[in-house]
Coordinates of C-alpha atoms (C1' of nucleotides) in Angstrom, one line a residue:
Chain A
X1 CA -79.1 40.2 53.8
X2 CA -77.2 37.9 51.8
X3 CA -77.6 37.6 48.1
X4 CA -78.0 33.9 46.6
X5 CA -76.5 33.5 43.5
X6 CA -77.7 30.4 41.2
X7 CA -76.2 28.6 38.2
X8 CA -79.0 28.9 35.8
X9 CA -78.7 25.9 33.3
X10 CA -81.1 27.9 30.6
X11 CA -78.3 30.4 30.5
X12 CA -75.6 28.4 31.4
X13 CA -73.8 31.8 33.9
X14 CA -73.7 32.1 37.6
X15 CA -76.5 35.0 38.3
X16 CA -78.1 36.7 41.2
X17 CA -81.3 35.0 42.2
X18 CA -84.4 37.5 41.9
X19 CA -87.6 36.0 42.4
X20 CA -90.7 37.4 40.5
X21 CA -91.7 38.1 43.6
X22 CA -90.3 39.1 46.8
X23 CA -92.7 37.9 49.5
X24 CA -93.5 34.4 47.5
X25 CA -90.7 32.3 46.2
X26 CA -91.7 29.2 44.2
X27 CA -89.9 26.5 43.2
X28 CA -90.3 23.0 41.6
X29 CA -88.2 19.9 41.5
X30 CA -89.1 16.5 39.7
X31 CA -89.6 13.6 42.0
X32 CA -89.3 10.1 41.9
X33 CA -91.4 7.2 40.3
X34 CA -92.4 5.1 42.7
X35 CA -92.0 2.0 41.4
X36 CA -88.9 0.7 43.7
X37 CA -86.8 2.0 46.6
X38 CA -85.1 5.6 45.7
X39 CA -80.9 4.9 45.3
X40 CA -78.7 7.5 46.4
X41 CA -78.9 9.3 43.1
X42 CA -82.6 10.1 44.0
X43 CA -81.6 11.1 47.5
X44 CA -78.8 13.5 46.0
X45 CA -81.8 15.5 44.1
X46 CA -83.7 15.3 47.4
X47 CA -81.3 16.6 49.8
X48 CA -79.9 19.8 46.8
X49 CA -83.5 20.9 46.5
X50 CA -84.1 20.3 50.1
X51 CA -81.2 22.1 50.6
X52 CA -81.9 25.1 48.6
X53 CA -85.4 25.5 50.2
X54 CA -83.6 25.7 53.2
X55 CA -81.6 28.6 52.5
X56 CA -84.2 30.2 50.2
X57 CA -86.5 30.0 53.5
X58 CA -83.7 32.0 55.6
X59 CA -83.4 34.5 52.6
X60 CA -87.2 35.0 51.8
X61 CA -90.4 35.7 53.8
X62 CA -92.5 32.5 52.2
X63 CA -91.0 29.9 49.9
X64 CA -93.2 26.8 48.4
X65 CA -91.6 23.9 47.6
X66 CA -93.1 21.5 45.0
X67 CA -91.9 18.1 44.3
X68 CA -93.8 15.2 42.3
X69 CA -94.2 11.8 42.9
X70 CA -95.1 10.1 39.4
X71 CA -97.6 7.4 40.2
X72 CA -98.4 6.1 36.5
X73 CA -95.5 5.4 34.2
X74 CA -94.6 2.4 32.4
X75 CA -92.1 1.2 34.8
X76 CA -95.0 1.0 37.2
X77 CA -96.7 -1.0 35.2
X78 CA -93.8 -3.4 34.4
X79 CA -93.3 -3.7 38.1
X80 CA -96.7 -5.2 38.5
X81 CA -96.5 -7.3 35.8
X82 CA -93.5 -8.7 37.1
X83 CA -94.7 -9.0 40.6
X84 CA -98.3 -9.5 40.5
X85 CA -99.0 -7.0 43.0
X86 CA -101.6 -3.9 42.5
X87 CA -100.3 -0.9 41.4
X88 CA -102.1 1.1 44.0
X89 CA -100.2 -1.3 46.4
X90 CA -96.9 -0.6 44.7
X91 CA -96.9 3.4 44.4
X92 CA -98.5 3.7 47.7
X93 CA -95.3 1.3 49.1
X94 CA -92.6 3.2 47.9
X95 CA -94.1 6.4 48.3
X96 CA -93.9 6.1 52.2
X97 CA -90.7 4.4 52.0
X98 CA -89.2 7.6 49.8
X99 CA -90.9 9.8 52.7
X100 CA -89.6 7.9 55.4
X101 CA -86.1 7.4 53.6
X102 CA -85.9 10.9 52.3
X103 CA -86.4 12.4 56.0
X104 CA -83.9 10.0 57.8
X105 CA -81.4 12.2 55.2
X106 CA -83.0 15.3 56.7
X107 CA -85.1 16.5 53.9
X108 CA -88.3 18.0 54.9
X109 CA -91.5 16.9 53.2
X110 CA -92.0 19.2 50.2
X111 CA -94.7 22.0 51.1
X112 CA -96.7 20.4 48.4
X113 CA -96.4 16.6 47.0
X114 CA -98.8 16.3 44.5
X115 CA -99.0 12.5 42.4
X116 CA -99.5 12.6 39.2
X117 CA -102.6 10.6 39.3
X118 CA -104.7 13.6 41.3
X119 CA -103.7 15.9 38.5
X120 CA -104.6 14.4 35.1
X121 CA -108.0 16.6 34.2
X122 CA -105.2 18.9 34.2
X123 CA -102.8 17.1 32.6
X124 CA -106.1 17.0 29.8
X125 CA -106.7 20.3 29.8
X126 CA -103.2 21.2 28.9
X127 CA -103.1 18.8 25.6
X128 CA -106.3 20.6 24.6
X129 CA -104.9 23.7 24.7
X130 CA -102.1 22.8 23.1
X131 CA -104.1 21.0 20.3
X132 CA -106.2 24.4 20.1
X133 CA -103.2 26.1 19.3
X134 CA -101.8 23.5 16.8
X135 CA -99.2 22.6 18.8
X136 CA -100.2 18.8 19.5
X137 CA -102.0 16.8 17.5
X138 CA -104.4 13.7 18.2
X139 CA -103.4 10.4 16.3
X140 CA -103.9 7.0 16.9
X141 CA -105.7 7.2 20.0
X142 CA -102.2 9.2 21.2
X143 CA -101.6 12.9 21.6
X144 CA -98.4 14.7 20.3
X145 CA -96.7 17.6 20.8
X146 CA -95.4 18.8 17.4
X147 CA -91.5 20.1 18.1
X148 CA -91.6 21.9 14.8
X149 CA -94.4 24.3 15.7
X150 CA -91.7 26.0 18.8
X151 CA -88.7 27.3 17.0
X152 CA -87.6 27.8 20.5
X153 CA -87.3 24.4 21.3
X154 CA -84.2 22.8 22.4
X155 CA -83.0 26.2 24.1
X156 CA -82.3 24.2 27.1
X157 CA -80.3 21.3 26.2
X158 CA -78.6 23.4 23.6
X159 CA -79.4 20.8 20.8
X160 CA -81.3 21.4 17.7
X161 CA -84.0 19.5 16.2
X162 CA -82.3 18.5 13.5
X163 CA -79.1 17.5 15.5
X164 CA -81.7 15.4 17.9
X165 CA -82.7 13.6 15.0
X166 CA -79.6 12.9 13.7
X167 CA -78.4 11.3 17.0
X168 CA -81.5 9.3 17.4
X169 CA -81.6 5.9 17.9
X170 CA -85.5 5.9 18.3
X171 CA -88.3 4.2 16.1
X172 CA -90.4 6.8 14.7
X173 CA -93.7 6.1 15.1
X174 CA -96.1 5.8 11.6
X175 CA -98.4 8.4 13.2
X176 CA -96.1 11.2 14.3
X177 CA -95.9 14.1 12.0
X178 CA -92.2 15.1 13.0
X179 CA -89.3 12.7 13.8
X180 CA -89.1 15.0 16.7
X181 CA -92.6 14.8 18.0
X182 CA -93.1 13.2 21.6
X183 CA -95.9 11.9 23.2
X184 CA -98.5 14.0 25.7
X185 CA -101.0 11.1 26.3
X186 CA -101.2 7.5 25.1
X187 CA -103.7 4.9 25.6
X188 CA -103.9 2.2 27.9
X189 CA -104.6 -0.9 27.7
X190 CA -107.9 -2.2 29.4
X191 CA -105.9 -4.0 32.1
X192 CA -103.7 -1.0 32.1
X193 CA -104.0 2.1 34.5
X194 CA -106.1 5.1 32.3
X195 CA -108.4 7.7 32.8
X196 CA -111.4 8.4 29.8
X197 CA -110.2 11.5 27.6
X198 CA -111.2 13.1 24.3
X199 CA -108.8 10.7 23.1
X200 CA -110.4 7.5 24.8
X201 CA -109.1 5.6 27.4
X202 CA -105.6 6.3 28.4
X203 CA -102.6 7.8 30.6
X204 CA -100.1 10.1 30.0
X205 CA -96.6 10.7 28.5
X206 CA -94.3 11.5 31.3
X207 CA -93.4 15.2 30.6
X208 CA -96.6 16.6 30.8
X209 CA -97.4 15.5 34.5
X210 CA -94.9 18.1 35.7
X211 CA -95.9 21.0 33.2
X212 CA -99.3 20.2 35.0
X213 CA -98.4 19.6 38.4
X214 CA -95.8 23.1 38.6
X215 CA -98.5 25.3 37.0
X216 CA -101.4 23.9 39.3
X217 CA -99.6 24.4 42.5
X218 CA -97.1 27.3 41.8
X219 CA -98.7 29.1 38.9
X220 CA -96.9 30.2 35.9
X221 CA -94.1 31.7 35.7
X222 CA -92.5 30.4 38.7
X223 CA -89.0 31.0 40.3
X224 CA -86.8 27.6 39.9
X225 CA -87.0 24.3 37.8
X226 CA -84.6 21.7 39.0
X227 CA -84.0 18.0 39.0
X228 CA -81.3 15.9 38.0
X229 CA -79.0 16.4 35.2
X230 CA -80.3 14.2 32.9
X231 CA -83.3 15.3 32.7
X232 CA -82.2 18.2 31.1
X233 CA -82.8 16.5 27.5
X234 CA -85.7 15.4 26.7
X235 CA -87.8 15.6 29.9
X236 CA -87.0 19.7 30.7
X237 CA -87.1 19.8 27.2
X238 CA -90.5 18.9 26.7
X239 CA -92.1 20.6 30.2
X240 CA -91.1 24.2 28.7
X241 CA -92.2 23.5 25.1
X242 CA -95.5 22.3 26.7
X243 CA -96.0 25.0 29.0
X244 CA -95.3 27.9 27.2
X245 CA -96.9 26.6 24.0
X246 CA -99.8 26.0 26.2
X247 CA -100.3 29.6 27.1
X248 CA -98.7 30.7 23.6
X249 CA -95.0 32.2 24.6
X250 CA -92.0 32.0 22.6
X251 CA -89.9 33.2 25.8
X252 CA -88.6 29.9 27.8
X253 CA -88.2 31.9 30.8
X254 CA -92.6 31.8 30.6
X255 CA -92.4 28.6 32.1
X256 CA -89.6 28.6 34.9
X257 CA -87.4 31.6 34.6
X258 CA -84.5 29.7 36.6
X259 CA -83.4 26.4 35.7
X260 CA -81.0 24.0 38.3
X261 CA -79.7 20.9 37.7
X262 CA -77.6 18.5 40.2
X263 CA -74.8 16.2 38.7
X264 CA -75.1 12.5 39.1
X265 CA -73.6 9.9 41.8
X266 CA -71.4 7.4 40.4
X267 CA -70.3 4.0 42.6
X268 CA -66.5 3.0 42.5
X269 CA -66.1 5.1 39.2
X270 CA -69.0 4.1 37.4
X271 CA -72.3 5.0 36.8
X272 CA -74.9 3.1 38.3
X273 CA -76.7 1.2 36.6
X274 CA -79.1 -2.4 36.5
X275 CA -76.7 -4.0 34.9
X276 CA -73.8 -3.6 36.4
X277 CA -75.5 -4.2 39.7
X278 CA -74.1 -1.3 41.0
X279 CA -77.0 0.7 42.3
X280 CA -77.6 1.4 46.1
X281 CA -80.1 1.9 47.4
X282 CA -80.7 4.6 50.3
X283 CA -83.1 2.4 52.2
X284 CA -79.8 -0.3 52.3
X285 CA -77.5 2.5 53.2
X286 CA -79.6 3.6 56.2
X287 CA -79.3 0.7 58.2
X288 CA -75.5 1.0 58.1
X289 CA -75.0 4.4 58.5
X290 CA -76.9 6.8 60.1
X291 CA -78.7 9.6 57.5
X292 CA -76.8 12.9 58.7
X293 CA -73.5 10.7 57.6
X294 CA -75.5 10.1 54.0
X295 CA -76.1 13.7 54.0
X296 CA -72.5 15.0 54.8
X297 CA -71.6 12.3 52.0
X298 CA -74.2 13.5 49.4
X299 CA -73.1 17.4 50.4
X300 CA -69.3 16.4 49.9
X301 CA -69.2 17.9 46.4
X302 CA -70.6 20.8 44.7
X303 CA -74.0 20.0 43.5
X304 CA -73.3 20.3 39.6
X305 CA -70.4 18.0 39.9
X306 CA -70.4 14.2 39.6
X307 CA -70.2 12.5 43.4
X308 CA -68.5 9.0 43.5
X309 CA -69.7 7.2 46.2
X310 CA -67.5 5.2 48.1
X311 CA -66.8 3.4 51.5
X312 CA -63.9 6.0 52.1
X313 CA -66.1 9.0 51.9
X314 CA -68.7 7.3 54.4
X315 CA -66.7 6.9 56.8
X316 CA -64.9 10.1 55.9
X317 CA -68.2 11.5 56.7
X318 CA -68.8 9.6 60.2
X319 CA -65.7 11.2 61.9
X320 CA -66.3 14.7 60.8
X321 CA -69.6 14.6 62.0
X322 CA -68.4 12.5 65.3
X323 CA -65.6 15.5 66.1
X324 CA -68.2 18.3 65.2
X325 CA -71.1 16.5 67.9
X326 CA -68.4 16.9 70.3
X327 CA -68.2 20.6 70.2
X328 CA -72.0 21.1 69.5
X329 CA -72.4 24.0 72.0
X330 CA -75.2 26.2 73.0
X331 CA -77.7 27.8 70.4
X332 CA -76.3 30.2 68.5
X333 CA -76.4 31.6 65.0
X334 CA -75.9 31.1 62.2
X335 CA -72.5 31.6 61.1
X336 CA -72.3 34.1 58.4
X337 CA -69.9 32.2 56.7
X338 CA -71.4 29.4 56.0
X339 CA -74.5 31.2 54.9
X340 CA -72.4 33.2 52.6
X341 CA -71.0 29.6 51.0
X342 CA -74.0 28.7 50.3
X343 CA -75.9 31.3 49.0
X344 CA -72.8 31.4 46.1
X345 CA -74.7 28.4 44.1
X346 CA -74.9 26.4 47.5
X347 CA -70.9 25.5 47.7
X348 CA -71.2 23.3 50.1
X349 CA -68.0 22.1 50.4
X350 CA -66.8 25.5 51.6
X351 CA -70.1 25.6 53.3
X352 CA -68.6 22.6 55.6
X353 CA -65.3 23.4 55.7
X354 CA -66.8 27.4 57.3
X355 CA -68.7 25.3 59.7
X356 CA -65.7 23.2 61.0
X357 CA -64.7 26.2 61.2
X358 CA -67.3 28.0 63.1
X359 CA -67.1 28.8 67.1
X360 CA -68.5 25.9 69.0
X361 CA -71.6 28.0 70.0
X362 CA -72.8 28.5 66.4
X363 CA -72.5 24.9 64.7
X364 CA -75.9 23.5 65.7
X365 CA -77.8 26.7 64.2
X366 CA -75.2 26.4 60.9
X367 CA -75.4 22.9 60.8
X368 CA -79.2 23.4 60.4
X369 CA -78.9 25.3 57.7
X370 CA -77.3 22.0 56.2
X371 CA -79.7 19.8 57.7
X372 CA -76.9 18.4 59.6
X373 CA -75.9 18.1 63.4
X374 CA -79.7 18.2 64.5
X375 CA -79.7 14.9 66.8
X376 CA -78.5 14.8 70.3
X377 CA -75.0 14.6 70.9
X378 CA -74.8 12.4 73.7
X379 CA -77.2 10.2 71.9
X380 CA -74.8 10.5 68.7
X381 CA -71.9 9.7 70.4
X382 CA -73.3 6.5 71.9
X383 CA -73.9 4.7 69.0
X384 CA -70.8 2.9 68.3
X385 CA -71.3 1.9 72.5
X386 CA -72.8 -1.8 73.0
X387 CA -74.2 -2.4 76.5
X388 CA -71.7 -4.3 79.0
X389 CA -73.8 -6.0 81.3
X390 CA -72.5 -9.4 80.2
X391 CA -68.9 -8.0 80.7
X392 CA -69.5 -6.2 83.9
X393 CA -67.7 -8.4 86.5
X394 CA -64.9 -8.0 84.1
X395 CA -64.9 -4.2 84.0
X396 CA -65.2 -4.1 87.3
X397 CA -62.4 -6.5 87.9
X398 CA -60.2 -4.0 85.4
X399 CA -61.5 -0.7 87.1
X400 CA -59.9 -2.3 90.3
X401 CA -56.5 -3.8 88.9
X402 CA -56.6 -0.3 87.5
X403 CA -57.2 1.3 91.4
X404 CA -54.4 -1.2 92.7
X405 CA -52.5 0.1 90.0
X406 CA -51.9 -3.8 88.7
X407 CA -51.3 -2.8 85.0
X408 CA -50.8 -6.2 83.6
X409 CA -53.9 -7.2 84.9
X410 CA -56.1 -4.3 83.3
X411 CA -54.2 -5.0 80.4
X412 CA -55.1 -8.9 79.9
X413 CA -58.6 -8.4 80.8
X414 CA -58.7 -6.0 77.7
X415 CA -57.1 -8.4 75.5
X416 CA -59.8 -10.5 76.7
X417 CA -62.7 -8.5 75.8
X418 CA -60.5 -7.8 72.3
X419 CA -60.6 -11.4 71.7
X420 CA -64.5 -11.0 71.8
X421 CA -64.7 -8.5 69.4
X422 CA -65.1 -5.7 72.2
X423 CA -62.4 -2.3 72.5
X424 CA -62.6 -1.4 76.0
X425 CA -62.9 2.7 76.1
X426 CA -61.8 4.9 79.4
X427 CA -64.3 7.6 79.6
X428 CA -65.1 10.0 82.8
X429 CA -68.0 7.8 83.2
X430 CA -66.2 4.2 83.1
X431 CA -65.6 2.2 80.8
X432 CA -67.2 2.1 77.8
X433 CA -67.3 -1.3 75.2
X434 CA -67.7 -0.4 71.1
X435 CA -67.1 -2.9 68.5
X436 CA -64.2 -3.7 67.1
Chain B
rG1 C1' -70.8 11.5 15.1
rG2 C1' -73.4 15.9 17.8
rC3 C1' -73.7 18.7 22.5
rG4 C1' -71.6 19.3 27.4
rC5 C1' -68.4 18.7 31.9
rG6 C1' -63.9 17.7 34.2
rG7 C1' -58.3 16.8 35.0
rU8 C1' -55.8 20.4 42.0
rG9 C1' -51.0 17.5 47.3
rG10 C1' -51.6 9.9 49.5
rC11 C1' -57.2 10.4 49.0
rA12 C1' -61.5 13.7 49.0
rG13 C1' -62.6 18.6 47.5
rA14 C1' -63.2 24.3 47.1
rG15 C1' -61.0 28.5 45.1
rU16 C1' -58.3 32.6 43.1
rG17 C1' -54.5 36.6 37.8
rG18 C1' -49.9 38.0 42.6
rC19 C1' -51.9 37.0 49.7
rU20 C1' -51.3 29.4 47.6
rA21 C1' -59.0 26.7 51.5
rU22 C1' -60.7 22.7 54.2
rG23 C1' -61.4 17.6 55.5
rC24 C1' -59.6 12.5 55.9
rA25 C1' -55.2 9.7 56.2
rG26 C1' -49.8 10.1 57.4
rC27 C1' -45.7 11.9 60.1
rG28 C1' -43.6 14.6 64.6
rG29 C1' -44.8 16.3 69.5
rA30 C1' -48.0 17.3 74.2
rU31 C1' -51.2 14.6 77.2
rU32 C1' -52.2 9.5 78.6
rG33 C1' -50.2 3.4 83.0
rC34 C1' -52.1 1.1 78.1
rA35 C1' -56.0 2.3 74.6
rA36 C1' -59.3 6.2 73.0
rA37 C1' -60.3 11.3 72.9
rU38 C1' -58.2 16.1 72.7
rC39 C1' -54.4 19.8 71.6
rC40 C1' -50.0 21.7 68.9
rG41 C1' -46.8 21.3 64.6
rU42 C1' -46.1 19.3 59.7
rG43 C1' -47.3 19.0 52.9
rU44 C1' -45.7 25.8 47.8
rA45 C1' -50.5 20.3 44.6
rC46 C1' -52.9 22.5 40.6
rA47 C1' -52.5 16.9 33.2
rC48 C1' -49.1 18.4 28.9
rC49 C1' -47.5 22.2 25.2
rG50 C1' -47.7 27.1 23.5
rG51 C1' -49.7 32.3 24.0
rU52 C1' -51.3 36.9 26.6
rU53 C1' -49.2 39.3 31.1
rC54 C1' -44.5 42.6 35.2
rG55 C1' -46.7 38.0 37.1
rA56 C1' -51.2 32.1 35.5
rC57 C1' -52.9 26.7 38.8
rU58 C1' -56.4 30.7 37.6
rC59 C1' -57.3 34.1 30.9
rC60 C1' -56.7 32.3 25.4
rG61 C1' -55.4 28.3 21.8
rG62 C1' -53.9 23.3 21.0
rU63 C1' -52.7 18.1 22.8
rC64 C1' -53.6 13.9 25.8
rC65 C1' -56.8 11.5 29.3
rG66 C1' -61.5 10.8 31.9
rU67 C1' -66.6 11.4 32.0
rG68 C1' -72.0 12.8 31.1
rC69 C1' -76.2 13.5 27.7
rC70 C1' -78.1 12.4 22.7
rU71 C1' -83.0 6.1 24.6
rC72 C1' -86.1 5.0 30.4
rC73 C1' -83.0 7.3 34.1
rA74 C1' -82.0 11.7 39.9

RNA sequence: GGCGCGGUGGCAGAGUGGCUAUGCAGCGGAUUGCAAAUCCGUGUACACCGGUUCGACUCCGGUCCGUGCCUCCA
């Protein structure tokens, strides 16, 4: 059996994956807040850890796959502000549309999607064991985690307290004991979402929905943490300081003992961002191309390395996947190959390259693996094809200039239908019309 | 300022201490009435300067350039 080998971002090395336990693997990757439609940025996370459940599955007898959707955050709440409409309404909206979006890119719903919102008596219990550890602290209708109390922290991000301080461009709050200190739960507003606590009515910080929502469903510890690079510092930050202060470790590896992290997608160079006006959206994407050539796009690079987006790669991406539906044979296997690529920290690239590759037989069962090549070819193939009906009589006409062997007639009537925007293609079957 | 990542052929993008991926585009050819598709052939590229070595694109040091995080962010 092939080995997988992961880049663990705790440790910063290349290492073989062993899971704590053979017959269970458990992994955990941060979803998205569903306050608008996911960009491709949140699609890259989906499709890596999608991805990597996908080859963990062919490696290992039982793999669960947890991914969060955050349904109470401040952005939420800004979005309904803004637009008037219920934040049920809102997170319940762009929930589906992630689902629906996320599985036109080939990702399979996550064994277990849990929302924030059904997990905060958790979410409570864990500040209260942290304050029963003196760990957090209660102040000002807030709850904090204290950073000093986990010399450990900041074995993630590789940063110091002190060096996070000194870079900090934040307001320190009057009632935080530490600089350092972030927040576990807050309260709310009365026209604000909130839940009654020992703390009165309020919600809570981000980073402690996942430390909640990864031990409820996976238990601690648990095989693989990932999510996008930047949430390395503070976000992963905080989940491990919670967690294993929580349970009172010192050892980071308490909480997740491997850590993965996919690089970001850039547009034309740059990052993107509101104000630049850059961002796209997957949901836009998706009605020009289909989701496999998203996919191929979003697979391009290696997963730790930034992706720019572009045009180029897009359609890059729609003729490789156009020549490969052309040799999409019987059912094979696997090709060892390309399992082998991926299973070395899921190199996709040379994954792709291994199924071009790959004899004709084989690609469907590889492309699988990728989440690729799983439509019907014929049906792929047609897609650039318009119906002729309205050009029939002209076809026709061609097919039999082409019979009589009257060349400059077959020839006009195609400069015809190019004048209409139509390319005439000889196929076995006839003609066949695509846009020009 | 602190911490990190990267600079590979026209473009994209892997990888390796000596055997120099792959894709797209281009070019040449086969085939084709034309067009498309397909097939064959075709490119010694690894930012710069030193060092280590029999040998470095690959290891070490420095320089330049780009970029990410440090604040909500996939």
């Amino acid at each position: 059996m092939a080995q997988l080998k992961v880049f663990n971002s705790l440790t910063r090395e290349k290492v073989e994956f062993s899971p704590l336990d053979e017959n269970h693997v458990r992994l955990y990757a941060c979803g998205p807040t569903v306050y608008n439609y996911a960009h491709i940025g949140n699609a890259r996370m989906a499709v890596v850890f999608d991805l990597l459940t996908n080859v963990l599955k062919t490696l290992y007898p039982k793999v669960t796959y947890v991914s969060n959707i955050t349904d109470v955050d401040d952005k939420i709440i800004a979005a309904h502000k803004e637009t008037g409409a219920p934040i049920a309404e809102i997170t319940e909206k762009f929930t589906r549309i992630y689902n629906e979006d996320m599985a036109s890119l080939g990702c399979a719903t996550p064994d277990i999607q849990p929302r924030a919102t059904d997990t905060i008596p958790e979410m409570i219990a864990l500040c209260e064991a942290l304050i029963a550890r003196e760990h957090a602290y209660a102040a000002d209708g807030h709850v904090l985690f204290n950073v000093p109390s986990f010399p450990s922290y900041g074995g993630l991000s590789g940063r110091s307290r002190d060096e996070q301080i000194a870079g900090a461009r934040v307001e320190i709050a009057s009632y935080k004991k530490d600089p350092a200190d972030f927040v576990l739960w807050k309260p709310s507003a009365q026209d604000e979402p909130g839940w009654d606590s020992p703390w009165g009515y309020g919600r809570p910080g981000w980073h402690i929905e996942c430390s909640a929502m990864a031990e409820k469903h996976l238990g601690l510890p648990f095989d693989i943490h990932g999510g996008g690079a930047d949430l390395k510092f503070p976000h992963h930050e905080n989940e491990i300081a919670q967690s294993c202060c929580a349970h009172g470790h010192s050892d980071l590896t308490a909480f997740s003992k491997y850590w993965m992290h996919n690089g970001f997608v850039t547009v034309e160079g740059e990052k993107m961002s509101k104000s630049l006006g850059n961002f796209l959206l997957a949901h836009d994407l998706l009605e020009k191309y289909d989701g496999e050539v998203l996919r191929l796009t979003l697979l391009s690079a290696h997963y730790r390395q930034p992706l720019d987006w572009s045009e180029d790669k897009l359609e890059q991406s729609q003729t490789i996947l156009d020549r490969l539906y052309k040799r999409v044979g019987g059912s094979g296997n696997v090709d060892s190959a390309v399992l082998n690529a991926l299973c070395d920290d899921l190199n996709t690239p040379l994954a792709i390259s291994k199924l071009i590759a790959a004899d004709d037989a084989n690609i469907k069962a590889s492309g699988a693996l990728l989440g690729l090549l799983q439509q019907n070819p014929a049906i792929w193939l047609a897609q650039g094809n318009v119906e002729t009906n309205e050009f029939d009589a002209l076809l026709t006409e061609r097919a039999e200039a082409k019979t009589a062997k009257n060349w400059a007639r077959a020839d006009e009537i195609r400069n015809e239908l190019a004048a209409q925007g139509f390319k005439i293609i000889d196929t076995p079957d006839g003609a066949k019309l695509e846009k020009l």
